Coordinates of C-alpha atoms and ligand atoms in Angstrom, one line a residue:
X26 CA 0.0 0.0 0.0
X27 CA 1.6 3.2 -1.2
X28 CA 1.9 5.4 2.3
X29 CA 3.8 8.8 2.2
X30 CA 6.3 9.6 5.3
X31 CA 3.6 11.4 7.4
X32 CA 1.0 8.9 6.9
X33 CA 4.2 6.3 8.4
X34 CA 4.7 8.7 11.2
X35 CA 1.2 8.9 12.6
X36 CA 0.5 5.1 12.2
X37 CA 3.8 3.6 13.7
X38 CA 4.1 6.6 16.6
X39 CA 0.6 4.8 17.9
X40 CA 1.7 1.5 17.5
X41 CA 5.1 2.6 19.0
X42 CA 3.3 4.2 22.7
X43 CA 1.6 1.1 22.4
X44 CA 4.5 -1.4 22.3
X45 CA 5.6 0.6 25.1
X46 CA 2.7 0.6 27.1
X47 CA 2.6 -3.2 26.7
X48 CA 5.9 -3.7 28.6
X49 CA 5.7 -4.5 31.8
X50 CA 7.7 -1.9 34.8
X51 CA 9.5 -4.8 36.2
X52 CA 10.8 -5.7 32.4
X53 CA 11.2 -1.8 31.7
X54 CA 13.5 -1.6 34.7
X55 CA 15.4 -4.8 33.9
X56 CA 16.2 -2.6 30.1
X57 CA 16.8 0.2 32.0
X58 CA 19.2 -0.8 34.3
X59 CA 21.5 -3.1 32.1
X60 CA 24.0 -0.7 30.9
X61 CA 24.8 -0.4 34.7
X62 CA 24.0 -4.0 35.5
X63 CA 26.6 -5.1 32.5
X64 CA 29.7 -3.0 34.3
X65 CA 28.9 -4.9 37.3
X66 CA 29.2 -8.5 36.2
X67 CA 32.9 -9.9 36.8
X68 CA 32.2 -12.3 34.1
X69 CA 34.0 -12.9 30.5
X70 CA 32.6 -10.5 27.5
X71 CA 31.3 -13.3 26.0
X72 CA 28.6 -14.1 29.2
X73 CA 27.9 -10.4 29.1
X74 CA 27.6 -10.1 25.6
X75 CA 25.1 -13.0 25.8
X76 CA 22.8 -10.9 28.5
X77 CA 22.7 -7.8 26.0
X78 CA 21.4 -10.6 23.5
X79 CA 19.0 -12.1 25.3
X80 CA 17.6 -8.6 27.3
X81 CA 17.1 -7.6 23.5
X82 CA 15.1 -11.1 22.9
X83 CA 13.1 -10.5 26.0
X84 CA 11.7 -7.2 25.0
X85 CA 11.4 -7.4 21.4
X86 CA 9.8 -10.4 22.2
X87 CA 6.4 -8.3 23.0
X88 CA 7.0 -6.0 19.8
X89 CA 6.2 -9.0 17.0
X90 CA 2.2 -7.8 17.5
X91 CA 2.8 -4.1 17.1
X92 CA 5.2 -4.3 14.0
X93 CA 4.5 -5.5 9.9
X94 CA 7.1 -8.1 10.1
X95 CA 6.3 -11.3 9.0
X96 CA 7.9 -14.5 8.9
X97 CA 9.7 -15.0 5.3
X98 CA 10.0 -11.1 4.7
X99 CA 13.2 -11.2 4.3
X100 CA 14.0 -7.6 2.4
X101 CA 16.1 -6.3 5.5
X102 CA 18.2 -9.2 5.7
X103 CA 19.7 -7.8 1.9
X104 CA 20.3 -4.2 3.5
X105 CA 23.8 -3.7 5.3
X106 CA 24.1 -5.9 9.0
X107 CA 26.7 -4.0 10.7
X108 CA 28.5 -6.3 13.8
X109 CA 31.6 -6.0 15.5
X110 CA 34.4 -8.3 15.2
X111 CA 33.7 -9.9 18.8
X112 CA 29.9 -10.5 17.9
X113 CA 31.0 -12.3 14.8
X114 CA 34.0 -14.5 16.8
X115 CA 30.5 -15.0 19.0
X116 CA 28.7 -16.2 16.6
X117 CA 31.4 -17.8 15.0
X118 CA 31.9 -19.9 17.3
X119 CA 28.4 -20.8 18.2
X120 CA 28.2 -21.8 14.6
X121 CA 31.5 -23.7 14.1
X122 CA 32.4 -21.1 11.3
X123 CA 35.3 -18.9 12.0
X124 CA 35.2 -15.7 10.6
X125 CA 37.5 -13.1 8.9
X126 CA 39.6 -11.0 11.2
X127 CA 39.5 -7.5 10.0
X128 CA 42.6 -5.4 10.2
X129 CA 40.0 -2.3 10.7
X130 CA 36.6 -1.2 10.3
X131 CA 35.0 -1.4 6.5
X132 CA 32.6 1.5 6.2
X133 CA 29.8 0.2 3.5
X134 CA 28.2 3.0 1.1
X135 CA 24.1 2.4 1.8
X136 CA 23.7 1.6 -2.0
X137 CA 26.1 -0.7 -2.1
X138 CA 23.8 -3.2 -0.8
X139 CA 19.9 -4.1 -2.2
X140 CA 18.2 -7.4 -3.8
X141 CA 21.2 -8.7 -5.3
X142 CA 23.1 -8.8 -1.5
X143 CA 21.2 -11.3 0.7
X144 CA 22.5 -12.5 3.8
X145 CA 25.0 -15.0 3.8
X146 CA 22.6 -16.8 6.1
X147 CA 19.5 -16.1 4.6
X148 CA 18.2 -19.3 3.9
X149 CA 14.5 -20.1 1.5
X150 CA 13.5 -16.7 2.6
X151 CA 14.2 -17.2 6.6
X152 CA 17.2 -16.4 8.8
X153 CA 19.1 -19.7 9.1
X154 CA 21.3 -18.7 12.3
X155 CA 18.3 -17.4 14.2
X156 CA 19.6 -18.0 17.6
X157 CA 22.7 -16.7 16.9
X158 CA 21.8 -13.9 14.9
X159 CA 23.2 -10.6 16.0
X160 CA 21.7 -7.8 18.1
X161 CA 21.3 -5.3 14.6
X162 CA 18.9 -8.1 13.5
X163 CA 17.0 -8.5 16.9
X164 CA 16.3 -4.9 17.2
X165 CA 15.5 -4.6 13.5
X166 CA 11.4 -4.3 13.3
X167 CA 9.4 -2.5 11.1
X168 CA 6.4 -0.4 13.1
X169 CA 4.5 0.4 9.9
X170 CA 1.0 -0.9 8.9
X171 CA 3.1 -2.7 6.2
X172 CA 6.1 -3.7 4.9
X173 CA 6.0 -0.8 1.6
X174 CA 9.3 0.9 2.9
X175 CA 11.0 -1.9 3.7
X176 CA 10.6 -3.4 -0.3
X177 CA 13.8 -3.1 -2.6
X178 CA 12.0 -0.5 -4.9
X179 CA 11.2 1.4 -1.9
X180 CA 13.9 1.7 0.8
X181 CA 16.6 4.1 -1.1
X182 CA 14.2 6.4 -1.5
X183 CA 14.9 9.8 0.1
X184 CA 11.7 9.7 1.4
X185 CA 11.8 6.4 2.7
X186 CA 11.2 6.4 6.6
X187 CA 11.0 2.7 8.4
X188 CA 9.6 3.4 11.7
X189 CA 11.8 1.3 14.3
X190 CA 11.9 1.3 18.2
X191 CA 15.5 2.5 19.4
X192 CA 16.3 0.8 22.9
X193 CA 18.9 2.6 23.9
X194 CA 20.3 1.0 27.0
X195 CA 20.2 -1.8 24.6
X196 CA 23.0 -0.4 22.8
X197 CA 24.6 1.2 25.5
X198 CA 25.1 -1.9 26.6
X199 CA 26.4 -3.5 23.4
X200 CA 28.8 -0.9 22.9
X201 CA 30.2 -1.5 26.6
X202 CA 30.7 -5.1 26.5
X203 CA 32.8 -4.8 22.8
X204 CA 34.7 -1.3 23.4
X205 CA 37.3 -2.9 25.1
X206 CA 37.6 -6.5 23.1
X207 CA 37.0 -6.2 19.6
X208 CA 35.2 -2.6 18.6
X209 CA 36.4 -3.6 14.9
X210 CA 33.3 -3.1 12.9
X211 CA 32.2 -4.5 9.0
X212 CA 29.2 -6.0 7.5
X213 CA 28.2 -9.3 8.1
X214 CA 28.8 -10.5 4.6
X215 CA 32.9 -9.0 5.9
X216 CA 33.4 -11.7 8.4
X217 CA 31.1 -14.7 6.9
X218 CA 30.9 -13.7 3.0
X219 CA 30.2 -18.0 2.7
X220 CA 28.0 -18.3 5.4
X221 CA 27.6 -21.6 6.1
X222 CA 29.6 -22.7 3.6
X223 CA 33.3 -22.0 5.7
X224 CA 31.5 -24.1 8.9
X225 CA 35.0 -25.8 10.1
Ligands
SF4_312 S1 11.9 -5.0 9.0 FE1 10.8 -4.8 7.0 S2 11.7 -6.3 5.7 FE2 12.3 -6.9 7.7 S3 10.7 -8.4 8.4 FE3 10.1 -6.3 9.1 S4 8.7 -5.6 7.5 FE4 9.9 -7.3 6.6
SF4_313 S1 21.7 -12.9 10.3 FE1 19.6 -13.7 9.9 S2 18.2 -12.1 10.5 FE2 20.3 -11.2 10.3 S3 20.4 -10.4 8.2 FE3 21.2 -12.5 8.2 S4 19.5 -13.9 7.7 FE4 18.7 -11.9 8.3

């Protein structure tokens, strides 16, 4: 359904308050207080890492019902998926693939990346590392009546406008657990351009 910006705007700020509003306090405050919670654990970056991921699971898990995706819409798994070197060793190893070791960050032109650019490890339309999938891909939802922005013809747009929740303790978080490992960043397709292909 053709939509312009404004029309986006109105439609996903409601569903938006209302993904909000469906969160419970005690989960709000669990969010809220993980950037502080994640200095405090003595544990290895990898254990904390894995609390970033799976505060993100817990909260996005209420956001499904509020949002257009879908399962099998897949058009934001050919966009660029930015991760850090330690998330990819993460799920590296989770998957028994090792990935590339950058020497430094790759910066990625938006453009560069469209229909022709899936996922290395988008598989028959659905994410095949699902548990493992990074936290750019957990957050990723699409608060719009539809998916119109989101489709290949659509997103480069200048007036393209997806409508997504930012968590920001979320990536507060995130960016404290890495900052002092592995803060090397790159696309997805940098560190597994086989996907499943390299598993070891
Ligand atoms: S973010 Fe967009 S492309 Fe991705 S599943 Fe949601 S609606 Fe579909
Ligand atoms: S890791 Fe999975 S969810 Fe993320 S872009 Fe790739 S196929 Fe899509």
């Amino acid at each position: 359904m053709t939509r312009t910006p404004k029309e986006t705007q109105a439609y996903a700020d409601k569903q938006l308050d209302a993904f909000f509003d469906s969160v419970t306090p005690e989960l709000k405050a669990h969010v809220v207080s993980l950037p502080r919670r994640i200095t405090q654990i003595s544990a290895r970056p990898v254990i904390r890492l894995k609390e970033v991921l799976n505060t993100a699971d817990q909260i996005f898990e209420h956001a499904g019902k509020f949002a257009a995706c879908a399962r099998g819409c897949g058009h934001c798994c050919h966009v660029s998926v930015p991760i850090t070197q330690f998330e990819a060793r993460y799920m590296g190893d989770n998957l028994g693939i090792t990935p590339v070791e950058l020497k430094q960050t790759i910066k990625h032109e938006l453009t560069e990346y469209g229909s022709h650019t899936p996922c290395p490890f988008l598989k028959q339309g659905e994410c095949s590392i699902y548990e493992f999938r990074p936290l750019t891909c957990r957050m990723h939802m699409n608060f719009d009546v539809d998916n119109y922005w989101c489709l290949h013809e659509n997103w480069q747009k200048p007036e393209a406008e997806i409508p997504r929740p930012t968590i920001q303790p979320l990536i507060d978080a995130y960016h404290s657990v890495i900052s002092n490992v592995a803060p090397i960043m790159g696309d997805i397709r940098d560190f597994f351009p086989h996907g499943k292909e390299d598993l070891t």
